[in-house]
Amino acid sequence: MTAAKAAETRIRHFIRCGRHDARMREEVRCAARGRQIRKGETEIYSRTISGTLSGLNAETVTVEANVTFGFPVFHIVGLADTAIKESKERVRAAIINAGANFPQERVIVNLSPADIRKEGTHFDLPLAVSILTAAGRNCGKIPGEGEKCAYFGELALDGSVVPVKGILPLLIDLSASGIQTFFIPAENLKEASIVPGIRLLPVSALRELLDHFAGTRMIRPVETGRCRKADIAGTGGTYGTDYADVEGQEEAKRALQISAAGLHNVLLVGPPGSGKSMLIRRLPGILPPMTWEETVEVTKIYSICGMLDAENPLMTERPFRAPDMRITPASLVGGGMRPKPGEISLAHLGVLFLDELPEYSRQCLEALRVPMEEEAAVVVRTGGKVIFPAKFLTAAAMNPCPCGYLGDDRRECTCTQYEIARYRARLSGPFLDRIDLFVPVRRPDRISFFEDDGNRTGMSTAQLREGVIRARSAQERRFDREPISYNSQMTPGQLKKFCRLSEASEKLLAEAVRSLALSVRSGHRILRTARTIADLEGKDRIEERHIAEAIRYKKEDGKR
């Protein structure tokens, strides 16, 4: 009888007799392998570094592995989610297929700190490294915690390392904590190269990593920080559409320019075929280019969602999101069992387009009220809350009635008063109160299908964008020492400081609030809009005509 068979027979005998002496079982198992246990040699411990995401922020996680002589089991503790717990079989198969031996002892892995929930498949690689280090199997010398190395990567069953989501925010936050060397999936290399001042080692397979540690085939480190501010200069607004293609609608273009200049929410109301959607879809083209900090912030959000282009991972254009009207509140605002950014966060620093606004569910529209004010989406769960940034420009479009032809001079409306009232009641007063510009859009009087570009006289995207950039520059100087960037963000105290009115202007504003039965919030929004109109004209002082134009855009709300 072989030594292993004899050891197995003795262990079964101990169990049948009720003798659960762990030390005796360890001695039997080690004797079967020709080893002798010495004092203090029953456990082998190792640890590696990784990270976990909470919203857009990452926290350092220490992956601790403990190999104890005993029955072969594999446990993962430390508040891990289902994806991490299921990684046990992936890690086991990947280690074996990489040519290493998975330890046949009791393996316990702890993800520290244990009071923070860990999510994501990127823990596969640090799990494998910690286990092989603790077991001392075919690894050679593996960098320890003192060398400040972190590992990220999902393992396939054949031992290859596949890309993961959220690598950019993980690297940014962990590098800020002092970690400089990162082992990452090779397919995430271009995205990770955005982070400056770190050392990246791209890994394609676990076998490749083990050879690197053994010194037989080294992984060449990659320099980072290739993408600089100069790389994105002037790249914003390349959407391939121009407002010069839109005939007429100069009033609507003017309103959209005001909206873009001060980040004011806008609603276009008009019959089908009047060009509402066409006007709004060109809105990102007149927004100013993103700064480097804004580019990185937007790219982090899309990295978490796995929506980056593998070849060009940097988001250089402002987002434009147009969610379907059947969207759920969780998909719009963000949420889920594992909270993820919603459409409003994907529209961060860009435009959120809501076409056919009344067709969205009441729950979705009401869920937008707080993010429109707070510029953030807060997802609350039992284990805490997650905050996603959501500073977006709301641009919506709707018909004036269910049939769409109320007030149209070409086609008669067929809706009853009850149907019209019911249709408009889908939009609550508090939601409409957060809209700054109500813009009526009528169908153009003349349409030419084959007009020469040289004969167009309307404002183009370049002209509108020039005014927007000029107004944004004025706001940048004004709010240089303030925690805001746009006129639409001004608090009541800042309104008093930056929006001083003449006696006639103040009287006009007070009369409009009274006659139109507007709330105090609406009065403040009129004042913010007037400030933006003055900035577009290059005026330091808000004049009476600026107040009058701002009231005209809000007056449409009063009519409804």
Coordinates of C-alpha atoms in Angstrom, one line a residue, residues 36-535:
Q36 CA 8.0 16.5 8.5
I37 CA 6.1 19.4 10.1
R38 CA 8.3 21.6 12.2
K39 CA 7.1 24.0 14.8
G40 CA 5.6 27.2 13.2
E41 CA 5.5 25.6 9.7
T42 CA 1.8 24.7 9.6
E43 CA 0.7 27.9 7.8
I44 CA 2.1 30.0 5.0
Y45 CA 0.9 33.5 4.5
S46 CA 1.2 36.0 1.6
R47 CA -0.5 39.1 0.4
T48 CA -0.8 41.3 -2.7
I49 CA -2.5 44.6 -3.5
S50 CA -5.6 45.4 -5.6
G51 CA -8.5 47.8 -5.4
T52 CA -12.2 48.1 -5.5
L53 CA -14.5 50.8 -6.8
S54 CA -17.2 52.8 -5.0
G55 CA -18.8 55.1 -7.4
L56 CA -16.0 56.8 -9.3
N57 CA -13.6 56.4 -6.4
A58 CA -11.3 53.4 -5.7
E59 CA -10.0 52.1 -2.4
T60 CA -7.0 49.9 -1.9
V61 CA -7.7 46.2 -1.1
T62 CA -5.1 43.8 0.3
V63 CA -5.6 40.2 -0.9
E64 CA -4.3 38.0 1.8
A65 CA -3.8 34.2 1.2
N66 CA -3.3 31.7 4.0
V67 CA -2.4 28.1 3.2
T68 CA -2.9 25.7 6.1
F69 CA -2.2 22.0 6.2
G70 CA -5.6 20.2 6.3
F71 CA -8.4 19.1 4.1
P72 CA -8.2 20.8 0.6
V73 CA -10.8 23.6 0.7
F74 CA -10.8 27.1 -0.9
H75 CA -12.7 29.9 0.9
I76 CA -12.9 33.6 0.1
V77 CA -13.9 36.0 2.9
G78 CA -14.0 39.8 3.3
L79 CA -17.4 40.9 2.0
A80 CA -16.9 39.7 -1.6
D81 CA -19.7 39.8 -4.2
T82 CA -20.9 36.9 -6.2
A83 CA -18.5 37.6 -9.1
I84 CA -15.6 37.3 -6.8
K85 CA -16.9 34.2 -5.0
E86 CA -17.4 32.5 -8.3
S87 CA -13.8 33.2 -9.3
K88 CA -12.6 30.3 -7.2
E89 CA -13.2 27.8 -10.0
R90 CA -11.8 30.2 -12.6
V91 CA -8.6 30.8 -10.6
R92 CA -8.2 27.1 -9.9
A93 CA -8.5 26.1 -13.6
A94 CA -6.3 29.0 -14.7
I95 CA -3.5 28.1 -12.3
I96 CA -3.6 24.4 -13.5
N97 CA -3.7 25.3 -17.2
A98 CA -0.9 27.8 -16.7
G99 CA 1.4 24.8 -15.7
A100 CA 1.4 25.5 -12.0
N101 CA 0.0 23.3 -9.1
F102 CA -2.9 24.5 -7.1
P103 CA -2.2 23.8 -3.4
Q104 CA -3.9 20.7 -2.0
E105 CA -4.2 22.2 1.4
R106 CA -6.7 24.5 3.2
V107 CA -6.6 27.8 1.3
I108 CA -8.2 30.9 2.9
V109 CA -8.2 34.2 1.1
N110 CA -9.2 37.4 2.8
L111 CA -10.0 40.7 1.1
S112 CA -9.0 43.5 3.5
P113 CA -10.5 45.8 4.8
A114 CA -13.3 43.4 5.5
D115 CA -16.0 46.0 6.1
I116 CA -16.0 47.3 2.5
R117 CA -17.9 45.5 -0.2
K118 CA -15.7 44.3 -3.0
E119 CA -17.0 44.0 -6.6
G120 CA -15.6 43.0 -10.0
T121 CA -13.8 40.3 -11.8
H122 CA -10.4 42.1 -11.7
F123 CA -9.6 40.3 -8.4
D124 CA -8.9 37.0 -10.3
L125 CA -5.2 37.9 -11.0
P126 CA -4.3 39.1 -7.4
L127 CA -6.1 36.0 -6.0
A128 CA -3.9 33.7 -8.2
V129 CA -0.7 35.5 -7.3
S130 CA -1.4 35.5 -3.6
I131 CA -2.3 31.8 -3.6
L132 CA 0.8 30.7 -5.6
T133 CA 3.0 32.9 -3.4
A134 CA 1.7 31.4 -0.2
A135 CA 2.0 27.9 -1.6
G136 CA 5.5 28.6 -3.1
R137 CA 4.5 26.9 -6.4
N138 CA 6.5 27.7 -9.6
C139 CA 6.5 31.4 -8.9
G140 CA 10.1 32.4 -8.1
K141 CA 10.4 35.7 -6.3
I142 CA 7.1 37.7 -6.4
P143 CA 7.2 41.4 -5.4
G144 CA 5.8 42.0 -2.0
E145 CA 3.9 44.9 -0.5
G146 CA 7.0 46.8 0.1
E147 CA 7.6 47.2 -3.7
K148 CA 4.2 48.8 -4.1
C149 CA 2.8 46.6 -6.8
A150 CA -0.9 46.2 -7.6
Y151 CA -2.7 43.5 -9.7
F152 CA -5.8 43.7 -11.8
G153 CA -7.2 41.2 -14.3
E154 CA -9.8 38.6 -15.0
L155 CA -8.6 35.0 -15.7
A156 CA -10.1 32.8 -18.4
L157 CA -10.1 29.0 -17.8
D158 CA -7.1 28.6 -20.1
G159 CA -5.0 31.0 -18.0
S160 CA -5.3 34.0 -20.3
V161 CA -5.9 37.4 -18.8
V162 CA -8.9 39.3 -20.2
P163 CA -9.7 43.0 -19.9
V164 CA -11.7 44.4 -17.1
K165 CA -14.0 47.5 -16.5
G166 CA -13.0 50.5 -14.5
I167 CA -9.2 50.2 -14.9
L168 CA -8.8 54.0 -15.3
P169 CA -10.3 55.1 -11.9
L170 CA -8.6 52.2 -10.2
L171 CA -5.1 53.3 -11.4
I172 CA -5.8 57.0 -10.8
D173 CA -6.8 56.6 -7.1
L174 CA -4.3 53.9 -6.3
S175 CA -1.4 55.8 -7.8
A176 CA -2.4 58.8 -5.7
S177 CA -2.0 56.5 -2.6
G178 CA 1.7 55.8 -3.5
I179 CA 1.5 52.7 -5.7
Q180 CA 3.6 53.0 -8.8
T181 CA 3.7 49.6 -10.4
F182 CA 0.7 47.9 -11.9
F183 CA 0.2 44.5 -13.5
I184 CA -2.8 44.9 -15.8
P185 CA -4.5 43.0 -18.7
A186 CA -2.7 43.7 -22.0
E187 CA -5.9 44.8 -23.7
N188 CA -6.4 47.6 -21.1
L189 CA -3.0 49.1 -21.8
K190 CA -4.2 52.0 -24.0
E191 CA -6.8 53.1 -21.4
A192 CA -4.3 52.7 -18.5
S193 CA -1.7 54.7 -20.4
I194 CA -3.7 57.9 -19.8
V195 CA -2.5 58.0 -16.1
P196 CA 0.8 59.7 -15.9
G197 CA 3.8 58.8 -13.7
I198 CA 3.2 55.1 -13.2
R199 CA 4.8 51.9 -14.4
L200 CA 2.6 49.4 -16.3
L201 CA 3.3 45.8 -17.0
P202 CA 0.8 44.4 -19.5
V203 CA 0.0 40.7 -18.9
S204 CA -1.6 38.5 -21.5
A205 CA -1.6 35.1 -19.6
L206 CA -0.9 33.9 -16.1
R207 CA 2.0 31.7 -17.5
E208 CA 3.6 34.9 -18.8
L209 CA 3.4 36.5 -15.3
L210 CA 4.9 33.4 -13.7
D211 CA 7.8 33.4 -16.2
H212 CA 8.4 37.1 -15.4
F213 CA 8.6 36.3 -11.7
A214 CA 10.9 33.3 -12.3
G215 CA 13.2 35.6 -14.5
T216 CA 13.0 33.4 -17.6
R217 CA 11.0 35.9 -19.7
M218 CA 10.6 39.4 -18.4
I219 CA 7.6 41.7 -19.2
R220 CA 8.7 45.0 -20.6
P221 CA 7.3 47.9 -18.6
V222 CA 5.4 50.6 -20.5
E223 CA 5.7 54.4 -20.0
T224 CA 2.4 56.2 -19.2
G225 CA 1.1 59.7 -19.6
R226 CA 1.3 59.8 -23.4
C227 CA -2.0 61.6 -23.7
R228 CA -1.5 65.2 -22.7
K229 CA -3.7 68.3 -22.7
A230 CA -2.4 69.2 -26.1
D231 CA -3.7 66.0 -27.5
I232 CA -7.3 67.0 -27.0
A233 CA -7.1 70.7 -27.8
G234 CA -9.7 71.8 -30.2
T235 CA -11.2 68.3 -30.6
G236 CA -14.5 69.0 -29.1
G237 CA -17.6 69.5 -31.1
T238 CA -16.7 67.4 -34.2
Y239 CA -20.1 65.9 -34.6
G240 CA -20.4 66.3 -38.3
T241 CA -23.6 68.4 -38.2
D242 CA -24.1 72.2 -38.6
Y243 CA -26.9 74.6 -37.6
A244 CA -26.4 76.1 -41.1
D245 CA -28.2 73.0 -42.4
V246 CA -31.4 74.0 -40.4
E247 CA -33.5 76.5 -42.4
G248 CA -35.0 79.2 -40.4
Q249 CA -35.6 78.6 -36.6
E250 CA -33.3 81.5 -35.7
E251 CA -35.2 82.1 -32.5
A252 CA -34.7 78.5 -31.4
K253 CA -31.0 78.7 -32.3
R254 CA -30.7 81.8 -30.1
A255 CA -32.4 80.0 -27.2
L256 CA -30.1 76.9 -27.6
Q257 CA -27.1 79.3 -27.7
I258 CA -28.2 80.8 -24.3
S259 CA -28.8 77.3 -23.0
A260 CA -25.2 76.2 -24.0
A261 CA -23.6 79.3 -22.7
G262 CA -24.9 79.2 -19.2
L263 CA -25.9 75.5 -18.9
H264 CA -29.6 76.3 -18.7
N265 CA -32.2 73.5 -19.2
V266 CA -34.3 73.9 -22.3
L267 CA -37.6 72.6 -23.7
L268 CA -38.6 72.9 -27.3
V269 CA -42.4 72.7 -28.0
G270 CA -43.8 72.4 -31.5
P271 CA -45.6 70.2 -34.0
P272 CA -44.1 67.1 -35.7
G273 CA -41.7 68.0 -38.5
S274 CA -40.8 71.4 -37.0
G275 CA -37.2 70.4 -36.4
K276 CA -37.1 70.0 -32.7
S277 CA -34.9 66.9 -32.6
M278 CA -32.7 68.2 -35.4
L279 CA -32.0 71.3 -33.5
I280 CA -31.2 69.6 -30.2
R281 CA -29.0 66.9 -31.8
R282 CA -26.7 69.7 -33.0
L283 CA -26.5 71.2 -29.5
P284 CA -23.2 69.5 -28.5
G285 CA -21.5 71.1 -31.5
I286 CA -21.7 74.6 -30.0
L287 CA -20.4 73.6 -26.6
P288 CA -16.8 74.5 -25.8
P289 CA -14.1 71.9 -25.9
M290 CA -13.6 69.9 -22.7
T291 CA -10.6 70.7 -20.5
W292 CA -8.1 67.9 -19.6
E293 CA -9.7 67.4 -16.2
E294 CA -13.2 67.1 -17.7
T295 CA -11.9 64.7 -20.3
V296 CA -10.5 62.4 -17.6
E297 CA -13.6 62.7 -15.5
V298 CA -15.9 61.6 -18.3
T299 CA -13.5 58.9 -19.4
K300 CA -13.6 57.4 -15.9
I301 CA -17.4 57.1 -16.0
Y302 CA -17.3 55.3 -19.4
S303 CA -14.5 53.1 -18.1
I304 CA -16.6 51.9 -15.3
C305 CA -19.4 51.0 -17.7
G306 CA -17.0 49.3 -20.1
M307 CA -18.1 51.7 -23.0
L308 CA -14.7 52.9 -24.1
D309 CA -13.3 52.4 -27.5
A310 CA -10.3 50.0 -27.2
E311 CA -8.3 51.9 -29.8
N312 CA -9.2 55.4 -28.7
P313 CA -10.2 55.2 -25.1
L314 CA -10.0 58.9 -24.3
M315 CA -13.4 60.7 -24.4
T316 CA -12.5 64.0 -26.2
E317 CA -16.1 65.0 -27.2
R318 CA -18.8 66.0 -24.8
P319 CA -21.4 63.2 -24.3
F320 CA -24.8 63.3 -25.9
R321 CA -27.2 60.8 -24.5
A322 CA -30.8 60.2 -25.8
P323 CA -32.4 57.4 -23.7
D324 CA -35.4 55.6 -24.9
M325 CA -38.7 56.8 -23.4
R326 CA -39.3 53.2 -22.0
I327 CA -36.2 53.5 -19.8
T328 CA -36.6 52.6 -16.1
P329 CA -35.7 55.1 -13.3
A330 CA -32.7 52.9 -12.2
S331 CA -31.3 53.0 -15.8
L332 CA -31.9 56.7 -16.1
V333 CA -30.5 57.8 -12.7
G334 CA -28.3 54.9 -11.8
G335 CA -28.6 51.9 -9.5
G336 CA -29.0 48.2 -9.5
M337 CA -27.9 45.5 -7.1
R338 CA -24.3 46.6 -7.9
P339 CA -24.8 50.4 -8.4
K340 CA -23.7 51.5 -11.8
P341 CA -23.9 55.0 -13.5
G342 CA -27.2 55.8 -15.3
E343 CA -27.8 57.8 -18.4
I344 CA -27.6 61.1 -16.5
S345 CA -24.0 60.2 -15.4
L346 CA -23.2 59.1 -18.9
A347 CA -24.3 62.6 -20.0
H348 CA -22.0 64.2 -17.4
L349 CA -20.6 67.5 -18.8
G350 CA -22.7 67.0 -21.9
V351 CA -26.3 66.9 -23.1
L352 CA -29.2 64.7 -21.9
F353 CA -31.8 64.7 -24.7
L354 CA -35.4 63.7 -23.7
D355 CA -37.4 63.4 -26.9
E356 CA -41.2 63.2 -26.6
L357 CA -40.9 64.3 -23.0
P358 CA -44.4 63.5 -21.7
E359 CA -44.0 59.9 -22.9
Y360 CA -41.4 59.2 -20.2
S361 CA -42.8 57.7 -17.0
R362 CA -43.7 60.0 -14.2
Q363 CA -41.3 58.1 -11.9
C364 CA -38.4 58.8 -14.3
L365 CA -39.1 62.5 -14.6
E366 CA -39.6 62.9 -10.9
A367 CA -36.3 61.0 -10.3
L368 CA -34.5 63.7 -12.4
R369 CA -35.5 66.6 -10.1
V370 CA -32.9 66.2 -7.5
P371 CA -30.0 65.4 -9.9
M372 CA -30.9 68.5 -11.9
E373 CA -30.4 70.6 -8.8
E374 CA -27.6 68.8 -7.0
E375 CA -25.6 67.8 -10.2
A376 CA -25.1 64.3 -8.7
A377 CA -26.9 61.0 -8.6
V378 CA -27.0 59.4 -5.2
V379 CA -27.7 55.6 -5.0
V380 CA -28.6 54.5 -1.5
R381 CA -28.2 50.8 -0.6
T382 CA -28.1 48.9 2.7
G383 CA -24.3 48.9 2.8
G384 CA -24.1 52.7 2.2
K385 CA -24.5 55.1 -0.6
V386 CA -22.7 55.6 -3.9
I387 CA -22.4 59.0 -5.6
F388 CA -22.0 59.4 -9.3
P389 CA -21.4 62.9 -10.9
A390 CA -24.3 64.2 -13.1
K391 CA -23.7 67.7 -14.2
F392 CA -25.6 67.7 -17.5
L393 CA -27.6 70.0 -19.7
T394 CA -31.2 68.8 -20.0
A395 CA -32.6 69.4 -23.5
A396 CA -36.1 68.1 -24.1
A397 CA -38.7 68.2 -26.9
M398 CA -42.4 67.7 -26.9
N399 CA -45.6 68.2 -28.9
P400 CA -48.1 70.7 -27.7
C401 CA -50.9 68.1 -27.6
P402 CA -51.4 64.3 -28.2
C403 CA -52.0 64.7 -31.9
G404 CA -49.2 67.3 -32.1
Y405 CA -50.9 70.1 -34.1
L406 CA -52.3 72.4 -31.5
G407 CA -51.7 76.0 -32.7
D408 CA -50.4 74.8 -36.0
D409 CA -51.5 77.0 -38.9
R410 CA -51.4 74.2 -41.5
R411 CA -53.2 71.4 -39.8
E412 CA -56.2 71.4 -37.4
C413 CA -55.8 69.8 -33.9
T414 CA -58.2 66.9 -33.3
C415 CA -57.7 66.6 -29.5
T416 CA -60.3 67.4 -26.9
Q417 CA -59.6 69.8 -24.0
Y418 CA -59.6 66.8 -21.6
E419 CA -57.0 65.0 -23.7
I420 CA -54.8 68.1 -23.9
A421 CA -55.1 68.7 -20.2
R422 CA -54.3 65.0 -19.4
Y423 CA -51.3 65.1 -21.8
R424 CA -49.8 68.2 -20.2
A425 CA -50.5 66.9 -16.7
R426 CA -47.8 64.2 -17.2
L427 CA -45.3 66.9 -16.5
S428 CA -45.4 68.0 -12.9
G429 CA -45.1 71.6 -11.8
P430 CA -41.9 71.0 -9.8
F431 CA -40.2 69.4 -12.9
L432 CA -41.2 72.3 -15.2
D433 CA -40.0 74.7 -12.6
R434 CA -36.5 73.4 -13.3
I435 CA -36.7 74.3 -16.9
D436 CA -35.1 77.7 -17.7
L437 CA -36.1 78.1 -21.4
F438 CA -39.4 77.2 -22.9
V439 CA -39.1 77.7 -26.7
P440 CA -42.0 77.4 -29.2
V441 CA -40.9 75.9 -32.5
R442 CA -43.0 76.4 -35.6
R443 CA -42.6 74.6 -39.0
P444 CA -40.6 76.7 -41.5
D445 CA -42.6 78.6 -44.1
R446 CA -40.3 77.6 -47.0
I447 CA -38.4 74.4 -47.5
S448 CA -35.7 74.0 -50.2
F449 CA -34.4 70.5 -50.8
F450 CA -31.6 71.5 -53.1
E451 CA -30.5 74.9 -51.9
D452 CA -26.8 75.8 -52.4
D453 CA -24.7 76.1 -49.2
G454 CA -23.6 79.5 -50.3
N455 CA -27.1 80.9 -50.2
R456 CA -27.8 80.1 -46.5
T457 CA -28.1 83.1 -44.3
G458 CA -28.9 81.5 -40.9
M459 CA -26.5 81.2 -38.0
S460 CA -24.0 78.4 -38.3
T461 CA -22.6 76.2 -35.6
A462 CA -19.3 78.1 -35.7
Q463 CA -21.0 81.4 -35.1
L464 CA -23.1 80.1 -32.3
R465 CA -20.1 78.4 -30.7
E466 CA -18.1 81.6 -30.8
G467 CA -20.6 83.3 -28.7
V468 CA -20.9 80.4 -26.3
I469 CA -17.1 80.4 -25.7
R470 CA -17.1 84.2 -25.2
A471 CA -19.8 83.9 -22.5
R472 CA -18.1 80.9 -20.9
S473 CA -14.9 83.0 -20.7
A474 CA -16.8 85.7 -18.9
Q475 CA -18.2 83.2 -16.4
E476 CA -14.7 81.7 -15.8
R477 CA -13.4 85.2 -14.9
R478 CA -16.4 85.9 -12.7
F479 CA -16.3 82.7 -10.8
D480 CA -12.6 82.5 -10.5
R481 CA -12.8 82.4 -6.7
E482 CA -16.2 80.7 -6.4
P483 CA -16.9 76.9 -6.2
I484 CA -19.1 77.1 -9.4
S485 CA -18.4 77.4 -13.1
Y486 CA -21.7 78.4 -14.8
N487 CA -24.4 81.0 -14.3
S488 CA -27.1 78.3 -13.8
Q489 CA -25.2 77.2 -10.7
M490 CA -25.4 80.5 -8.9
T491 CA -26.9 80.4 -5.4
P492 CA -29.2 83.2 -4.1
G493 CA -26.2 84.8 -2.3
Q494 CA -24.2 84.8 -5.5
L495 CA -27.1 86.2 -7.5
K496 CA -27.1 89.2 -5.2
K497 CA -23.3 89.6 -5.7
F498 CA -23.1 89.1 -9.5
C499 CA -26.6 90.2 -10.7
R500 CA -27.2 93.7 -9.5
L501 CA -30.2 95.2 -11.2
S502 CA -31.4 98.7 -11.9
E503 CA -34.7 99.8 -10.3
A504 CA -36.5 99.4 -13.6
S505 CA -35.1 95.9 -14.2
E506 CA -35.9 94.8 -10.7
K507 CA -39.5 96.1 -11.0
L508 CA -39.9 94.3 -14.3
L509 CA -38.8 91.0 -12.8
A510 CA -41.0 91.4 -9.8
E511 CA -44.0 92.1 -12.0
A512 CA -43.3 89.0 -14.1
V513 CA -43.1 86.7 -11.1
R514 CA -46.4 88.1 -9.8
S515 CA -48.4 88.1 -13.1
L516 CA -47.2 84.7 -14.2
A517 CA -47.6 83.1 -10.7
L518 CA -44.0 81.9 -10.8
S519 CA -42.1 80.4 -7.8
V520 CA -39.1 82.0 -6.2
R521 CA -37.0 79.3 -7.9
S522 CA -38.4 80.4 -11.3
G523 CA -37.6 84.0 -10.5
H524 CA -34.0 83.1 -9.7
R525 CA -33.8 81.1 -12.9
I526 CA -34.9 84.1 -14.9
L527 CA -32.2 86.2 -13.3
R528 CA -29.6 83.5 -14.1
T529 CA -30.7 83.4 -17.7
A530 CA -30.6 87.2 -18.0
R531 CA -27.0 87.1 -16.7
T532 CA -26.1 84.7 -19.5
I533 CA -27.8 86.8 -22.1
A534 CA -25.7 89.8 -20.9
D535 CA -22.6 87.7 -21.1

